CSV table of C-alpha atoms and ligand atoms in Angstrom, one decimal:
chain,number,residue,atom,x,y,z
A,1,MET,CA,125.4,2.1,105.8
A,2,SER,CA,125.7,3.1,102.2
A,3,ALA,CA,122.5,4.0,100.5
A,4,PHE,CA,121.2,4.4,96.9
A,5,LYS,CA,121.7,7.9,95.6
A,6,PRO,CA,118.3,9.7,95.3
A,7,LEU,CA,117.4,9.8,91.7
A,8,VAL,CA,114.1,10.6,90.0
A,9,PHE,CA,112.9,8.8,86.8
A,10,SER,CA,109.6,9.1,85.0
A,11,GLY,CA,108.2,8.7,81.5
A,12,VAL,CA,105.3,9.7,79.2
A,13,GLN,CA,104.1,7.8,76.2
A,14,PRO,CA,103.8,9.5,72.8
A,15,THR,CA,100.3,8.3,72.2
A,16,GLY,CA,98.6,11.6,71.5
A,17,ASN,CA,98.2,15.1,72.9
A,18,LEU,CA,99.2,15.6,76.5
A,19,HIS,CA,96.2,16.6,78.6
A,20,LEU,CA,95.5,18.4,81.8
A,21,GLY,CA,95.6,15.0,83.7
A,22,ASN,CA,99.1,14.3,82.4
A,23,TYR,CA,100.1,17.9,83.4
A,24,LEU,CA,98.7,18.0,86.9
A,25,GLY,CA,99.4,14.3,87.7
A,26,ALA,CA,102.9,14.1,86.3
A,27,LEU,CA,104.5,16.9,84.4
A,28,ARG,CA,104.1,19.6,87.1
A,29,LYS,CA,105.7,17.3,89.6
A,30,PHE,CA,108.6,16.6,87.2
A,31,VAL,CA,109.3,20.3,87.1
A,32,ALA,CA,109.1,20.8,90.9
A,33,LEU,CA,111.5,17.8,91.6
A,34,GLN,CA,114.3,19.4,89.6
A,35,ALA,CA,115.1,21.7,92.5
A,36,SER,CA,115.8,18.9,95.0
A,37,HIS,CA,116.8,15.9,92.9
A,38,GLU,CA,118.7,14.7,89.9
A,39,CYS,CA,116.1,13.8,87.3
A,40,ILE,CA,115.8,11.7,84.2
A,41,TYR,CA,112.6,12.2,82.1
A,42,CYS,CA,111.9,10.0,79.2
A,43,VAL,CA,109.5,9.9,76.2
A,44,VAL,CA,108.6,6.2,76.3
A,45,ASP,CA,108.2,5.5,72.6
A,46,LEU,CA,108.6,1.7,72.9
A,47,HIS,CA,105.7,1.7,75.4
A,48,SER,CA,103.5,3.5,72.9
A,49,LEU,CA,103.8,0.5,70.5
A,50,THR,CA,101.5,-1.4,72.9
A,51,ALA,CA,98.7,1.0,72.1
A,52,THR,CA,99.4,1.5,68.3
A,53,LEU,CA,102.0,-0.5,66.5
A,54,VAL,CA,101.7,1.2,63.1
A,55,HIS,CA,101.9,4.8,64.1
A,56,ASP,CA,102.3,7.3,61.2
A,57,ASP,CA,103.2,10.3,63.4
A,58,LEU,CA,105.3,8.6,66.1
A,59,ALA,CA,108.3,10.8,65.5
A,60,ASP,CA,106.2,14.0,65.6
A,61,GLN,CA,104.4,12.9,68.8
A,62,THR,CA,107.8,12.1,70.4
A,63,ARG,CA,108.9,15.6,69.6
A,64,GLN,CA,105.6,17.1,70.9
A,65,ILE,CA,105.9,15.4,74.3
A,66,THR,CA,109.5,16.6,74.5
A,67,ALA,CA,108.3,20.1,73.6
A,68,ALA,CA,105.8,19.8,76.5
A,69,PHE,CA,108.5,18.8,78.9
A,70,LEU,CA,110.6,21.8,77.9
A,71,ALA,CA,107.7,24.2,77.8
A,72,ALA,CA,106.6,23.1,81.3
A,73,GLY,CA,110.0,24.1,82.6
A,74,ILE,CA,112.2,20.9,82.5
A,75,ASP,CA,115.8,21.9,82.0
A,76,PRO,CA,117.5,19.4,79.7
A,77,ASN,CA,121.0,20.7,80.5
A,78,LYS,CA,120.8,20.2,84.3
A,79,HIS,CA,118.7,17.0,84.0
A,80,ILE,CA,118.3,14.3,81.3
A,81,VAL,CA,115.6,14.3,78.6
A,82,PHE,CA,115.6,11.6,75.9
A,83,ASN,CA,113.4,9.1,74.1
A,84,GLN,CA,113.5,5.5,75.3
A,85,SER,CA,114.3,3.7,72.1
A,86,ARG,CA,117.7,5.4,71.9
A,87,VAL,CA,118.9,3.5,74.9
A,88,LEU,CA,118.8,-0.2,74.0
A,89,GLN,CA,119.6,-1.2,77.6
A,90,HIS,CA,115.9,-0.5,78.5
A,91,ALA,CA,114.8,-3.4,76.3
A,92,GLU,CA,117.7,-5.6,77.4
A,93,LEU,CA,116.8,-5.2,81.1
A,94,ALA,CA,113.1,-5.6,80.3
A,95,TRP,CA,113.9,-9.1,78.8
A,96,ILE,CA,115.7,-10.1,81.9
A,97,PHE,CA,112.8,-8.8,84.0
A,98,ASN,CA,110.4,-10.8,81.8
A,99,CYS,CA,112.3,-13.8,83.2
A,100,VAL,CA,112.1,-12.5,86.8
A,101,ALA,CA,108.4,-11.5,86.8
A,102,ARG,CA,105.6,-14.1,86.9
A,103,ILE,CA,102.7,-14.2,84.4
A,104,GLY,CA,100.3,-14.1,87.3
A,105,TRP,CA,101.7,-10.7,88.4
A,106,MET,CA,101.1,-9.2,84.9
A,107,ASN,CA,97.6,-10.7,84.6
A,108,ARG,CA,96.6,-8.9,87.8
A,109,MET,CA,97.5,-5.4,86.5
A,110,THR,CA,94.4,-3.2,86.3
A,111,GLN,CA,95.7,-1.3,83.3
A,112,PHE,CA,96.2,-4.6,81.4
A,113,LYS,CA,92.6,-5.7,82.3
A,114,ASP,CA,91.2,-2.4,81.2
A,115,LYS,CA,93.1,-2.1,78.0
A,116,ALA,CA,92.9,-5.7,76.9
A,117,GLY,CA,89.1,-5.7,77.7
A,118,LYS,CA,87.2,-9.0,77.0
A,119,ASP,CA,89.6,-10.1,74.2
A,120,ARG,CA,92.6,-10.8,76.3
A,121,GLU,CA,93.9,-13.7,74.2
A,122,ASN,CA,94.1,-11.4,71.2
A,123,SER,CA,96.0,-8.6,72.9
A,124,SER,CA,99.7,-8.2,72.2
A,125,LEU,CA,102.3,-9.8,74.4
A,126,GLY,CA,103.8,-6.3,74.7
A,127,LEU,CA,100.7,-5.0,76.4
A,128,LEU,CA,100.9,-7.8,79.0
A,129,ALA,CA,104.6,-7.3,79.5
A,130,TYR,CA,104.3,-3.4,79.7
A,131,PRO,CA,105.1,-3.3,83.5
A,132,SER,CA,108.3,-5.3,82.9
A,133,LEU,CA,109.6,-2.6,80.5
A,134,MET,CA,108.5,0.1,82.9
A,135,ALA,CA,110.4,-1.6,85.7
A,136,ALA,CA,113.5,-1.7,83.4
A,137,ASP,CA,113.0,2.0,82.6
A,138,ILE,CA,113.3,2.9,86.3
A,139,LEU,CA,115.8,0.3,87.4
A,140,VAL,CA,118.3,0.6,84.6
A,141,TYR,CA,119.2,3.9,86.3
A,142,ARG,CA,118.6,2.4,89.8
A,143,ALA,CA,116.2,5.3,90.3
A,144,THR,CA,114.7,5.7,93.8
A,145,HIS,CA,111.7,8.0,93.2
A,146,VAL,CA,109.0,7.9,90.5
A,147,PRO,CA,106.5,10.8,90.2
A,148,VAL,CA,103.3,9.4,88.5
A,149,GLY,CA,99.6,9.8,88.5
A,150,ASP,CA,97.5,7.5,90.6
A,151,ASP,CA,96.8,5.1,87.7
A,152,GLN,CA,100.5,4.1,87.6
A,153,LYS,CA,100.8,3.3,91.3
A,154,GLN,CA,100.3,-0.4,90.7
A,155,HIS,CA,103.0,-0.5,88.1
A,156,VAL,CA,105.5,1.1,90.5
A,157,GLU,CA,104.6,-1.4,93.1
A,158,LEU,CA,105.3,-4.2,90.6
A,159,THR,CA,108.6,-2.6,89.9
A,160,ARG,CA,109.4,-3.0,93.6
A,161,ASP,CA,108.4,-6.6,93.5
A,162,ILE,CA,110.6,-7.2,90.5
A,163,ALA,CA,113.6,-5.5,92.2
A,164,GLN,CA,113.0,-7.5,95.3
A,165,LYS,CA,112.8,-10.8,93.5
A,166,PHE,CA,116.0,-10.0,91.4
A,167,ASN,CA,117.9,-9.0,94.6
A,168,ASN,CA,116.7,-12.2,96.3
A,169,ASP,CA,117.3,-14.6,93.4
A,170,PHE,CA,120.8,-13.3,92.8
A,171,SER,CA,121.7,-12.5,96.4
A,172,ARG,CA,124.7,-14.8,96.4
A,173,ARG,CA,126.2,-13.4,93.2
A,174,ILE,CA,125.5,-9.8,94.4
A,175,ALA,CA,127.4,-10.5,97.6
A,176,GLU,CA,130.3,-12.3,95.8
A,177,LEU,CA,130.8,-9.5,93.4
A,178,GLY,CA,130.4,-6.9,96.2
A,179,VAL,CA,127.9,-4.8,94.2
A,180,GLY,CA,125.1,-4.7,96.7
A,181,VAL,CA,123.8,-1.8,98.7
A,182,GLU,CA,122.4,-2.3,102.2
A,183,MET,CA,118.8,-1.5,102.6
A,184,MET,CA,115.9,-2.3,104.9
A,185,VAL,CA,113.1,-4.5,103.5
A,186,GLY,CA,110.4,-4.5,106.2
A,187,GLU,CA,112.3,-5.5,109.4
A,188,GLU,CA,115.1,-7.2,107.5
A,189,LYS,CA,118.5,-5.7,106.4
A,190,VAL,CA,119.3,-7.0,102.9
A,191,ASN,CA,122.1,-6.3,100.4
A,192,GLY,CA,120.4,-5.6,97.1
A,193,PHE,CA,121.5,-4.4,93.7
A,194,PHE,CA,118.3,-2.7,92.7
A,195,PRO,CA,116.5,-0.1,95.0
A,196,LEU,CA,112.8,-0.4,95.9
A,197,ALA,CA,111.7,2.7,94.1
A,198,GLU,CA,109.0,4.9,95.8
A,199,PRO,CA,106.0,6.2,93.8
A,200,LEU,CA,105.5,10.0,94.4
A,201,ILE,CA,101.8,10.5,94.2
A,202,GLU,CA,100.3,13.4,96.1
A,203,GLY,CA,98.3,16.6,95.7
A,204,PRO,CA,94.7,17.4,94.8
A,205,ALA,CA,94.9,16.0,91.2
A,206,THR,CA,96.5,12.6,91.2
A,207,ARG,CA,93.6,11.3,89.1
A,208,VAL,CA,91.9,13.8,86.9
A,209,MET,CA,88.7,12.4,85.5
A,210,SER,CA,87.1,12.8,82.1
A,211,LEU,CA,85.0,15.9,81.6
A,212,ARG,CA,82.3,13.7,80.0
A,213,ASP,CA,82.2,11.0,82.6
A,214,GLY,CA,83.3,11.5,86.2
A,215,SER,CA,83.9,7.7,86.6
A,216,LYS,CA,86.6,7.5,83.9
A,217,LYS,CA,90.1,9.0,84.1
A,218,MET,CA,91.0,11.7,81.6
A,219,SER,CA,92.9,9.9,78.9
A,220,LYS,CA,94.7,10.6,75.6
A,221,SER,CA,93.1,7.7,74.0
A,222,ASP,CA,89.5,8.6,74.8
A,223,PRO,CA,87.8,8.9,71.4
A,224,SER,CA,85.9,12.1,72.6
A,225,ASP,CA,88.1,15.2,72.5
A,226,LEU,CA,85.6,16.9,74.7
A,227,SER,CA,86.6,14.5,77.5
A,228,ARG,CA,89.9,16.2,78.0
A,229,ILE,CA,91.7,19.6,77.9
A,230,ASN,CA,94.8,19.2,75.7
A,231,LEU,CA,97.8,21.2,76.6
A,232,THR,CA,97.7,22.6,73.0
A,233,ASP,CA,94.0,23.8,73.2
A,234,ASP,CA,93.4,27.5,72.6
A,235,ALA,CA,91.5,29.7,75.0
A,236,ASP,CA,88.1,29.3,73.2
A,237,THR,CA,88.4,25.5,73.1
A,238,ILE,CA,89.3,25.3,76.8
A,239,ALA,CA,86.3,27.5,77.7
A,240,LYS,CA,84.0,25.5,75.4
A,241,LYS,CA,85.1,22.2,76.9
A,242,ILE,CA,84.6,23.4,80.5
A,243,LYS,CA,81.2,24.8,79.6
A,244,LYS,CA,80.2,21.5,78.1
A,245,ALA,CA,81.7,19.4,81.0
A,246,LYS,CA,79.1,17.1,82.5
A,247,THR,CA,77.8,18.2,85.9
A,248,ASP,CA,74.8,17.5,88.1
A,249,PRO,CA,72.1,20.2,88.5
A,250,GLU,CA,72.9,21.1,92.2
A,251,PRO,CA,75.0,24.1,93.1
A,252,LEU,CA,78.4,23.5,94.7
A,253,PRO,CA,78.1,22.3,98.3
A,254,SER,CA,79.0,24.6,101.2
A,255,ASP,CA,81.2,21.9,102.8
A,256,VAL,CA,83.8,19.9,101.0
A,257,ARG,CA,82.2,16.6,102.3
A,258,GLY,CA,79.2,17.5,100.2
A,259,LEU,CA,81.3,16.6,97.1
A,260,LYS,CA,81.2,12.9,98.0
A,261,GLY,CA,79.0,11.0,95.5
A,262,ARG,CA,79.2,13.9,93.1
A,263,PRO,CA,82.2,12.7,90.9
A,264,GLU,CA,81.9,15.4,88.2
A,265,ALA,CA,81.6,18.3,90.8
A,266,GLU,CA,84.5,16.8,92.8
A,267,ASN,CA,86.6,16.5,89.6
A,268,LEU,CA,86.1,20.2,88.6
A,269,VAL,CA,86.8,21.4,92.2
A,270,GLY,CA,90.0,19.2,92.2
A,271,ILE,CA,91.1,20.7,88.9
A,272,TYR,CA,90.5,24.2,90.2
A,273,ALA,CA,92.4,23.5,93.4
A,274,ALA,CA,95.4,21.9,91.5
A,275,LEU,CA,95.6,24.8,89.0
A,276,ALA,CA,95.4,27.4,91.8
A,277,GLU,CA,97.8,25.4,93.9
A,278,THR,CA,95.4,25.4,96.8
A,279,THR,CA,93.0,22.9,98.4
A,280,ALA,CA,89.5,21.7,97.6
A,281,GLU,CA,88.5,23.2,101.0
A,282,LYS,CA,89.7,26.6,100.0
A,283,VAL,CA,87.9,26.4,96.6
A,284,ILE,CA,84.7,25.4,98.4
A,285,ALA,CA,85.1,28.3,100.9
A,286,ASP,CA,85.2,30.6,97.8
A,287,PHE,CA,82.6,29.0,95.6
A,288,GLY,CA,80.3,26.9,98.0
A,289,GLY,CA,76.6,27.5,97.1
A,290,SER,CA,77.5,28.9,93.6
A,291,PRO,CA,75.9,27.3,90.6
A,292,PHE,CA,78.1,25.8,87.9
A,293,SER,CA,77.2,28.8,85.6
A,294,THR,CA,79.3,30.8,88.0
A,295,PHE,CA,82.0,28.3,88.8
A,296,LYS,CA,82.7,27.0,85.2
A,297,PRO,CA,83.7,30.5,83.7
A,298,ALA,CA,86.0,31.1,86.7
A,299,LEU,CA,87.6,27.6,86.2
A,300,ALA,CA,87.9,28.3,82.4
A,301,ASP,CA,89.7,31.6,83.1
A,302,LEU,CA,92.1,30.0,85.5
A,303,ALA,CA,92.9,27.1,83.1
A,304,VAL,CA,93.6,29.5,80.3
A,305,GLU,CA,95.8,31.7,82.5
A,306,LYS,CA,97.9,28.6,83.5
A,307,LEU,CA,98.0,26.7,80.3
A,308,ALA,CA,98.1,29.4,77.5
A,309,PRO,CA,101.8,30.4,78.1
A,310,MET,CA,102.8,26.7,78.0
A,311,ALA,CA,100.9,26.1,74.7
A,312,ALA,CA,102.6,29.2,73.2
A,313,GLU,CA,106.0,27.9,74.2
A,314,MET,CA,105.2,24.4,72.8
A,315,ARG,CA,104.3,26.0,69.5
A,316,ARG,CA,107.5,27.9,69.4
A,317,LEU,CA,109.6,24.8,70.2
A,318,MET,CA,107.7,22.7,67.6
A,319,ALA,CA,108.6,25.3,64.9
A,320,ASP,CA,112.2,24.2,65.4
A,321,PRO,CA,112.2,20.3,65.5
A,322,GLY,CA,116.0,20.3,64.9
A,323,HIS,CA,116.5,21.8,68.3
A,324,ILE,CA,114.3,19.1,69.9
A,325,ASP,CA,116.2,16.4,68.1
A,326,VAL,CA,119.5,17.7,69.5
A,327,VAL,CA,118.0,17.7,73.0
A,328,LEU,CA,116.9,14.1,72.6
A,329,ARG,CA,120.2,12.9,71.0
A,330,GLU,CA,122.4,14.5,73.7
A,331,GLY,CA,120.1,13.3,76.5
A,332,GLY,CA,120.2,9.8,75.0
A,333,ALA,CA,124.0,9.8,75.0
A,334,ARG,CA,124.1,10.7,78.7
A,335,ALA,CA,121.4,8.2,79.6
A,336,ARG,CA,123.1,5.4,77.6
A,337,GLY,CA,126.3,5.9,79.7
A,338,LEU,CA,124.4,5.5,82.9
A,339,ALA,CA,122.3,2.6,81.7
A,340,GLU,CA,125.3,0.7,80.3
A,341,ALA,CA,127.1,0.9,83.6
A,342,THR,CA,124.2,-0.8,85.3
A,343,MET,CA,123.9,-3.4,82.6
A,344,LYS,CA,127.6,-4.3,82.8
A,345,THR,CA,127.1,-5.3,86.4
A,346,VAL,CA,123.7,-7.0,85.7
A,347,ARG,CA,125.4,-9.2,83.0
A,348,ASP,CA,128.1,-10.1,85.5
A,349,ILE,CA,125.6,-10.8,88.2
A,350,ILE,CA,123.7,-13.2,85.9
A,351,GLY,CA,126.8,-14.7,84.4
A,352,LEU,CA,126.3,-13.5,80.8
A,353,LEU,CA,129.7,-13.4,79.1
A,354,GLN,CA,130.6,-9.9,77.8
A,355,ASP,CA,133.7,-8.0,76.4
B,1,LIG,N1,93.8,11.4,84.3
B,1,LIG,C1,95.0,11.5,84.8
B,1,LIG,N2,95.2,12.1,86.0
B,1,LIG,C2,96.4,12.3,86.6
B,1,LIG,N3,97.5,11.7,86.1
B,1,LIG,C3,97.4,11.1,84.9
B,1,LIG,N4,98.3,10.5,84.1
B,1,LIG,C4,97.7,10.0,83.0
B,1,LIG,N5,96.4,10.3,83.1
B,1,LIG,C5,96.2,11.0,84.2
B,1,LIG,C6,99.8,10.4,84.4
B,1,LIG,O1,100.5,11.0,83.3
B,1,LIG,C7,101.7,10.3,83.2
B,1,LIG,C8,101.9,9.9,81.7
B,1,LIG,O2,101.0,9.0,81.3
B,1,LIG,P1,101.3,8.1,80.1
B,1,LIG,O3,101.1,8.8,78.9
B,1,LIG,O4,102.5,7.4,80.2
B,1,LIG,O5,100.2,6.9,80.2
B,1,LIG,P2,98.8,6.8,80.7
B,1,LIG,O6,98.8,6.8,82.2
B,1,LIG,O7,98.2,5.6,80.1
B,1,LIG,O8,98.1,8.1,80.2
B,1,LIG,P3,96.8,8.4,79.3
B,1,LIG,O9,96.7,9.8,79.0
B,1,LIG,O10,95.6,7.7,79.8
B,1,LIG,O11,97.2,7.7,78.0
B,1,LIG,P4,96.6,6.5,77.2
B,1,LIG,O12,95.2,7.0,76.9
B,1,LIG,O13,97.5,6.4,76.0
B,1,LIG,O14,96.6,5.3,78.0
B,1,LIG,C9,101.7,9.1,84.1
B,1,LIG,O15,102.4,9.4,85.3
B,1,LIG,C10,100.2,9.0,84.5
B,1,LIG,O16,100.0,8.4,85.8
C-alpha cells in the first residue's frame, strides 16, 4: 500500500512580536522536527490581514518572524522557509476549500468566537474563513504532520474534515485519474488525494498562559506587554515581567497535584519545566514548598539563559534585511514548485480547464 510521504508544515502570523508561548508551543518543535522530517515553515502574512488589514509594518514583521525562525535554528537550506503571499496557490486552494467547507463548521471554531466577540456580523469574512486558508496552507503540500500549540488543535481537526470531504466528494474523479493514495479512515480503506494531517501537540507548554491572567493564553495581541515575554525582550525586561507575574500568596506545593486550581502557579511551573526540558514533577521536586520570591528569580535566570542568545541572533539577522529577503524569495520559489504540482492535479480532479 503506498502512503503519503511524511512532511511537516506549520506557520506563524506576522501580527507582532513572537512570545514565549509561540516559542515553546511551536518554534521549538519546528526546530526539533528538522532532524527527522522534511519541513516547510511559513510566515502566514495573508492570515495576519484577518487581525489588522491596514498594517504599516507588515513587511518588517514578516522579516522579524523569519529572523526568529532562523535564530531558533531552522535551516532554510535543508528545509523551506517563505512567506505565504508569495505562493498564490495557497489562496487558490483556499477558495476551493471555501466551497468544500460548510459555514456551520466555521461558526463553531472557538478562535472565531473569541476573536469576533459579540459583534460577529461585523467581523470580516476573512476571519470566519481563516481555517479554510489554514487547511490550504497544509494541504497544498499534502503535509502529514502539523506542529502547533494547543489553541490550533481545532483548526487542524477542521483541516482533516475538509480533506476527508474533498476526498469523498471527488472520489470518482480521483479514482479515474489514478491520483489517489490508499489510506485508512477509521475501519475503512479509502483512496484519497489529500492526507488527514496529524496535529503534533505535546510537552509541558502546549498552552502557555498570560503572566497577568492564568485563565487567558499568552498572546501577541494582548494589549498588556506585561502579559507576555517577547523573544526580543532584554534580560532586565524578562526579570521585571516575571517578578510582576500574577501569583497567589501560597508557596509552591510539595506535590504536583497541588497545582490544580492554581492556574498562575501551574503556568510558571510549566514554563520552567519547558525551558529546562524537564517535567513539572521534577520542578516541584526541586522547588516544592518555596515561596514565589525564591522561584521567580530562578525562573527569570533560566528564561534569560535560554532566550538571550536567540534575541542576540535575531538582532544580528535583522541588521541585514537583504539576507532575510533572499531566504524568503528562494524558499518561495521552492514552495511554489511543490504547490503548483498539487494544484495542477486539483484542477484536473475538479475539471477546471488549464494549459
Ligand atoms: N500561548 C501559547 N502557548 C503555546 N503555543 C502558542 N501558540 C500561540 N500562542 C501560544 C502557537 O504559536 C504558533 C503561532 O501562532 P500564530 O501567530 O499563528 O497565531 P496565534 O495562535 O493566534 O498566536 P497569538 O500569539 O495568540 O497571536 P494573536 O494574538 O495574533 O492571535 C501556533 O502554533 C500557536 O498554536
